[in-house]
PDB file of C-alpha atoms in Angstrom:
ATOM      1  CA  MET A   3       1.316  -6.946  97.142  1.00 98.00           C
ATOM      2  CA  PHE A   4      -1.235  -4.694  98.568  1.00 98.00           C
ATOM      3  CA  LEU A   5      -4.436  -3.543  97.010  1.00 98.00           C
ATOM      4  CA  GLY A   6      -4.906   1.013  97.645  1.00 98.00           C
ATOM      5  CA  ARG A   7      -6.569   3.933  95.958  1.00 98.00           C
ATOM      6  CA  VAL A   8      -3.848   6.919  95.523  1.00 98.00           C
ATOM      7  CA  VAL A   9      -5.618   9.896  97.737  1.00 98.00           C
ATOM      8  CA  GLY A  10      -2.811  12.345  97.498  1.00 98.00           C
ATOM      9  CA  THR A  11       0.541  13.492  96.900  1.00 98.00           C
ATOM     10  CA  VAL A  12       3.368  14.594  99.100  1.00 98.00           C
ATOM     11  CA  TRP A  13       5.838  17.559  97.482  1.00 97.00           C
ATOM     12  CA  ALA A  14       9.164  17.443  99.615  1.00 96.00           C
ATOM     13  CA  THR A  15      12.133  19.698  97.874  1.00 95.00           C
ATOM     14  CA  LYS A  16      14.428  19.832 101.019  1.00 97.00           C
ATOM     15  CA  LYS A  17      15.084  15.389 100.821  1.00 97.00           C
ATOM     16  CA  ASP A  18      17.878  13.156  99.705  1.00 97.00           C
ATOM     17  CA  HIS A  19      18.961  14.189  96.592  1.00 97.00           C
ATOM     18  CA  LYS A  20      18.846  10.353  95.690  1.00 97.00           C
ATOM     19  CA  LEU A  21      15.100  10.783  95.461  1.00 97.00           C
ATOM     20  CA  GLU A  22      14.906  14.379  93.449  1.00 97.00           C
ATOM     21  CA  GLY A  23      12.717  13.697  90.646  1.00 96.00           C
ATOM     22  CA  LEU A  24      10.474  11.106  92.389  1.00 97.00           C
ATOM     23  CA  LYS A  25       6.587  11.237  92.550  1.00 98.00           C
ATOM     24  CA  PHE A  26       5.514  10.304  96.284  1.00 98.00           C
ATOM     25  CA  GLN A  27       1.829   9.287  95.975  1.00 98.00           C
ATOM     26  CA  ILE A  28      -0.766   8.595  99.332  1.00 98.00           C
ATOM     27  CA  VAL A  29      -1.731   5.462  98.947  1.00 98.00           C
ATOM     28  CA  LYS A  30      -4.780   4.176 101.297  1.00 98.00           C
ATOM     29  CA  LYS A  31      -5.230   0.544 101.166  1.00 98.00           C
ATOM     30  CA  VAL A  32      -8.565  -0.831 100.779  1.00 98.00           C
ATOM     31  CA  ASP A  33     -11.104  -3.962 101.210  1.00 96.00           C
ATOM     32  CA  GLN A  34     -12.747  -6.374 100.025  1.00 95.00           C
ATOM     33  CA  GLU A  35     -15.289  -3.851  99.130  1.00 96.00           C
ATOM     34  CA  LEU A  36     -12.740  -1.531  98.021  1.00 97.00           C
ATOM     35  CA  ASN A  37     -13.669   0.624 100.872  1.00 97.00           C
ATOM     36  CA  LEU A  38     -10.436   3.076 102.102  1.00 98.00           C
ATOM     37  CA  LYS A  39      -8.958   1.600 105.246  1.00 97.00           C
ATOM     38  CA  PRO A  40      -7.587   3.870 107.733  1.00 95.00           C
ATOM     39  CA  ASP A  41      -3.667   2.007 107.289  1.00 92.00           C
ATOM     40  CA  PHE A  42      -1.448   4.133 103.878  1.00 94.00           C
ATOM     41  CA  ALA A  43       1.809   4.171 102.761  1.00 98.00           C
ATOM     42  CA  ILE A  44       3.794   6.900 100.748  1.00 98.00           C
ATOM     43  CA  ALA A  45       4.963   4.547  97.472  1.00 98.00           C
ATOM     44  CA  VAL A  46       6.762   6.343  95.100  1.00 98.00           C
ATOM     45  CA  ASP A  47       5.369   6.464  91.334  1.00 98.00           C
ATOM     46  CA  SER A  48       6.664   4.350  89.085  1.00 97.00           C
ATOM     47  CA  VAL A  49       3.814   4.149  86.104  1.00 97.00           C
ATOM     48  CA  GLY A  50       2.157   7.327  86.565  1.00 97.00           C
ATOM     49  CA  ALA A  51      -1.158   6.741  88.755  1.00 97.00           C
ATOM     50  CA  GLY A  52      -3.720   9.663  89.339  1.00 94.00           C
ATOM     51  CA  ALA A  53      -5.583  10.988  92.332  1.00 95.00           C
ATOM     52  CA  GLY A  54      -8.565   8.637  92.958  1.00 97.00           C
ATOM     53  CA  GLU A  55      -6.783   5.306  90.798  1.00 98.00           C
ATOM     54  CA  LEU A  56      -6.689   1.889  92.034  1.00 98.00           C
ATOM     55  CA  VAL A  57      -3.127   0.705  92.245  1.00 98.00           C
ATOM     56  CA  LEU A  58      -0.930  -2.050  93.314  1.00 98.00           C
ATOM     57  CA  CYS A  59       1.953  -1.501  95.769  1.00 98.00           C
ATOM     58  CA  ALA A  60       5.268  -3.853  96.401  1.00 98.00           C
ATOM     59  CA  ALA A  61       6.516  -2.947  99.788  1.00 98.00           C
ATOM     60  CA  GLY A  62      10.399  -3.546 101.061  1.00 97.00           C
ATOM     61  CA  SER A  63      13.462  -3.854  99.432  1.00 97.00           C
ATOM     62  CA  SER A  64      11.081  -5.326  96.350  1.00 97.00           C
ATOM     63  CA  ALA A  65      10.330  -1.518  95.916  1.00 98.00           C
ATOM     64  CA  ARG A  66      13.918  -1.018  94.488  1.00 98.00           C
ATOM     65  CA  MET A  67      13.451  -3.263  91.852  1.00 97.00           C
ATOM     66  CA  THR A  68      12.332  -0.185  89.326  1.00 97.00           C
ATOM     67  CA  PRO A  69      14.347   1.362  86.827  1.00 97.00           C
ATOM     68  CA  ILE A  70      13.494   4.864  89.008  1.00 97.00           C
ATOM     69  CA  THR A  71      14.200   3.709  92.200  1.00 98.00           C
ATOM     70  CA  GLN A  72      16.866   0.962  92.363  1.00 97.00           C
ATOM     71  CA  ASP A  73      19.688   1.696  94.519  1.00 97.00           C
ATOM     72  CA  LYS A  74      17.790   4.423  96.412  1.00 98.00           C
ATOM     73  CA  PRO A  75      15.880   5.208 100.104  1.00 98.00           C
ATOM     74  CA  VAL A  76      12.722   3.649  98.797  1.00 98.00           C
ATOM     75  CA  ASP A  77      10.573   0.861 100.137  1.00 98.00           C
ATOM     76  CA  THR A  78       7.079   1.383  98.454  1.00 98.00           C
ATOM     77  CA  VAL A  79       6.591   1.493  95.412  1.00 98.00           C
ATOM     78  CA  ILE A  80       3.708   1.741  92.246  1.00 98.00           C
ATOM     79  CA  MET A  81       4.155  -1.466  90.436  1.00 98.00           C
ATOM     80  CA  ALA A  82       0.398  -1.873  88.415  1.00 98.00           C
ATOM     81  CA  ILE A  83      -2.849   0.474  88.071  1.00 98.00           C
ATOM     82  CA  VAL A  84      -5.184  -1.748  88.256  1.00 98.00           C
ATOM     83  CA  ASP A  85      -8.018  -2.022  85.767  1.00 98.00           C
ATOM     84  CA  GLN A  86     -10.389  -4.097  87.324  1.00 97.00           C
ATOM     85  CA  VAL A  87     -10.766  -6.354  90.852  1.00 97.00           C
ATOM     86  CA  ASP A  88     -12.738  -9.449  90.903  1.00 96.00           C
ATOM     87  CA  PHE A  89     -13.343 -11.627  94.088  1.00 96.00           C
ATOM     88  CA  ASP A  90     -14.767 -15.165  93.909  1.00 90.00           C
ATOM     89  CA  GLN A  91     -17.761 -15.553  95.715  1.00 74.00           C
ATOM     90  CA  PRO A  92     -17.170 -17.616  98.339  1.00 63.00           C
TER      91      PRO A  92
ATOM     92  CA  MET B   3       6.980 -19.124 103.166  1.00 93.00           C
ATOM     93  CA  ASN B   4       3.151 -18.756 103.797  1.00 95.00           C
ATOM     94  CA  ILE B   5      -0.407 -21.267 102.888  1.00 97.00           C
ATOM     95  CA  ALA B   6      -3.407 -19.044 100.881  1.00 97.00           C
ATOM     96  CA  LYS B   7      -5.896 -20.004  99.325  1.00 97.00           C
ATOM     97  CA  VAL B   8      -6.947 -17.785  95.478  1.00 97.00           C
ATOM     98  CA  ILE B   9      -9.862 -15.823  96.649  1.00 97.00           C
ATOM     99  CA  GLY B  10      -9.582 -13.724  93.517  1.00 97.00           C
ATOM    100  CA  ARG B  11      -8.007 -11.786  90.818  1.00 97.00           C
ATOM    101  CA  VAL B  12      -6.545  -8.928  89.554  1.00 98.00           C
ATOM    102  CA  TRP B  13      -6.643  -6.914  85.978  1.00 98.00           C
ATOM    103  CA  ALA B  14      -3.596  -4.556  85.259  1.00 98.00           C
ATOM    104  CA  THR B  15      -2.901  -3.408  81.670  1.00 96.00           C
ATOM    105  CA  GLN B  16      -0.742  -0.570  83.119  1.00 97.00           C
ATOM    106  CA  LYS B  17       2.434  -2.256  84.935  1.00 98.00           C
ATOM    107  CA  LEU B  18       6.566  -2.178  85.027  1.00 97.00           C
ATOM    108  CA  PRO B  19       7.389  -2.905  81.598  1.00 97.00           C
ATOM    109  CA  ASP B  20       8.913  -6.396  82.983  1.00 97.00           C
ATOM    110  CA  LEU B  21       5.662  -7.488  84.443  1.00 97.00           C
ATOM    111  CA  GLU B  22       3.772  -7.465  81.448  1.00 97.00           C
ATOM    112  CA  GLY B  23       2.026 -11.463  80.908  1.00 96.00           C
ATOM    113  CA  LEU B  24       2.399 -11.551  84.754  1.00 97.00           C
ATOM    114  CA  LYS B  25      -1.021 -12.618  86.110  1.00 97.00           C
ATOM    115  CA  PHE B  26      -2.239 -11.142  89.950  1.00 98.00           C
ATOM    116  CA  LEU B  27      -4.177 -13.030  92.294  1.00 98.00           C
ATOM    117  CA  VAL B  28      -6.031 -12.650  96.002  1.00 98.00           C
ATOM    118  CA  LEU B  29      -4.853 -14.094  98.395  1.00 98.00           C
ATOM    119  CA  GLN B  30      -6.270 -14.774 101.800  1.00 97.00           C
ATOM    120  CA  PRO B  31      -3.220 -16.153 103.912  1.00 97.00           C
ATOM    121  CA  MET B  32      -4.367 -19.339 105.959  1.00 96.00           C
ATOM    122  CA  GLU B  33      -3.000 -20.510 109.418  1.00 92.00           C
ATOM    123  CA  GLY B  34      -0.841 -23.384 109.251  1.00 84.00           C
ATOM    124  CA  THR B  35      -3.396 -26.776 108.358  1.00 84.00           C
ATOM    125  CA  GLY B  36      -4.805 -24.355 105.435  1.00 82.00           C
ATOM    126  CA  GLU B  37      -8.471 -24.422 107.273  1.00 86.00           C
ATOM    127  CA  ALA B  38      -8.713 -21.091 108.757  1.00 93.00           C
ATOM    128  CA  PRO B  39      -7.892 -17.478 107.461  1.00 95.00           C
ATOM    129  CA  VAL B  40      -5.163 -15.004 109.276  1.00 96.00           C
ATOM    130  CA  GLY B  41      -4.997 -11.859 108.240  1.00 95.00           C
ATOM    131  CA  ASP B  42      -5.706  -9.020 105.755  1.00 95.00           C
ATOM    132  CA  PHE B  43      -5.654 -10.121 101.663  1.00 97.00           C
ATOM    133  CA  ILE B  44      -2.621  -9.508 100.210  1.00 98.00           C
ATOM    134  CA  VAL B  45      -1.951  -9.379  95.893  1.00 98.00           C
ATOM    135  CA  ALA B  46       0.725 -12.589  94.547  1.00 98.00           C
ATOM    136  CA  ALA B  47       2.068 -12.631  90.943  1.00 98.00           C
ATOM    137  CA  ASP B  48       1.231 -16.442  90.099  1.00 97.00           C
ATOM    138  CA  SER B  49       4.231 -18.419  88.376  1.00 94.00           C
ATOM    139  CA  GLN B  50       1.942 -21.666  89.252  1.00 96.00           C
ATOM    140  CA  GLN B  51      -0.929 -21.142  87.330  1.00 96.00           C
ATOM    141  CA  ALA B  52      -3.210 -21.036  89.983  1.00 97.00           C
ATOM    142  CA  GLY B  53      -6.668 -20.580  89.712  1.00 95.00           C
ATOM    143  CA  PRO B  54      -9.781 -19.772  92.278  1.00 94.00           C
ATOM    144  CA  GLY B  55     -10.035 -21.453  95.505  1.00 95.00           C
ATOM    145  CA  ASP B  56      -6.995 -23.326  95.164  1.00 96.00           C
ATOM    146  CA  VAL B  57      -4.995 -23.404  98.151  1.00 96.00           C
ATOM    147  CA  VAL B  58      -1.168 -22.592  97.738  1.00 97.00           C
ATOM    148  CA  PHE B  59       1.876 -21.974  99.375  1.00 95.00           C
ATOM    149  CA  TYR B  60       3.607 -18.476  98.635  1.00 97.00           C
ATOM    150  CA  VAL B  61       6.787 -16.352  99.407  1.00 98.00           C
ATOM    151  CA  THR B  62       7.236 -12.674 100.036  1.00 97.00           C
ATOM    152  CA  SER B  63       9.240  -9.905 100.236  1.00 95.00           C
ATOM    153  CA  LYS B  64      12.320  -9.674  97.271  1.00 95.00           C
ATOM    154  CA  GLU B  65      11.944 -13.233  96.701  1.00 96.00           C
ATOM    155  CA  ALA B  66       8.893 -13.017  95.128  1.00 97.00           C
ATOM    156  CA  SER B  67      10.411 -11.893  92.117  1.00 96.00           C
ATOM    157  CA  PHE B  68      12.853 -14.916  91.787  1.00 96.00           C
ATOM    158  CA  PRO B  69      10.318 -17.138  90.022  1.00 96.00           C
ATOM    159  CA  PHE B  70      10.446 -14.724  87.099  1.00 96.00           C
ATOM    160  CA  GLU B  71      14.141 -14.270  86.300  1.00 90.00           C
ATOM    161  CA  ARG B  72      13.351 -10.805  84.843  1.00 95.00           C
ATOM    162  CA  LYS B  73      15.391  -7.527  85.863  1.00 94.00           C
ATOM    163  CA  TYR B  74      12.798  -5.353  87.451  1.00 97.00           C
ATOM    164  CA  THR B  75       9.961  -7.094  89.314  1.00 97.00           C
ATOM    165  CA  ALA B  76       8.976  -5.082  92.109  1.00 97.00           C
ATOM    166  CA  LEU B  77       7.551  -7.452  93.619  1.00 98.00           C
ATOM    167  CA  ASP B  78       6.841  -8.403  97.134  1.00 98.00           C
ATOM    168  CA  ALA B  79       4.870 -11.631  96.935  1.00 98.00           C
ATOM    169  CA  ALA B  80       4.695 -14.947  94.125  1.00 98.00           C
ATOM    170  CA  ILE B  81       2.649 -18.473  94.689  1.00 98.00           C
ATOM    171  CA  VAL B  82       5.183 -20.875  94.153  1.00 98.00           C
ATOM    172  CA  GLY B  83       3.343 -24.127  94.767  1.00 97.00           C
ATOM    173  CA  HIS B  84       0.282 -25.903  95.245  1.00 97.00           C
ATOM    174  CA  VAL B  85      -0.903 -27.828  98.368  1.00 96.00           C
ATOM    175  CA  ASP B  86      -2.229 -31.432  98.254  1.00 95.00           C
ATOM    176  CA  ARG B  87      -2.246 -32.608 101.622  1.00 92.00           C
ATOM    177  CA  ILE B  88      -0.997 -30.880 104.960  1.00 91.00           C
ATOM    178  CA  ASP B  89       0.021 -33.737 107.360  1.00 90.00           C
ATOM    179  CA  THR B  90       0.088 -32.213 111.057  1.00 84.00           C
TER     180      THR B  90
END
């Protein structure tokens, strides 16, 4: 999975009907110091993450393994809200 | 699969119900001999009780959910073994 921070939300009324009712969050990846990196993804939120929260995202077909994204055209999902990240001292 | 070193841990209480009880570890992917880091860190679910500094091998994409045999396990990386030795 990748570690990222929710930095925004995408609202889209005209879309594939299977995507009705799903929330699309903009998630920017973070580095080891939790600074934002340039690359981001649009992820369906399956756990109710809020703006600014640190989250874990799963990408690829794994993203369809949640109750709300099963059999839907979704390739990235927020599947956990992060409480804490510990990096071991090298 | 790929080889990686465990370099940290992620704690997440609010998550998909079927991920309850899973441990998330931060992995630094290593190149084939397991000596040099390559690319960015990733986070993987641990099915092998790995700990800090361990060299492990991990599986990615949808297969990452197979070690856990639950229904809604949206995981794209999972540790599936410890590396004892690498002969090249």
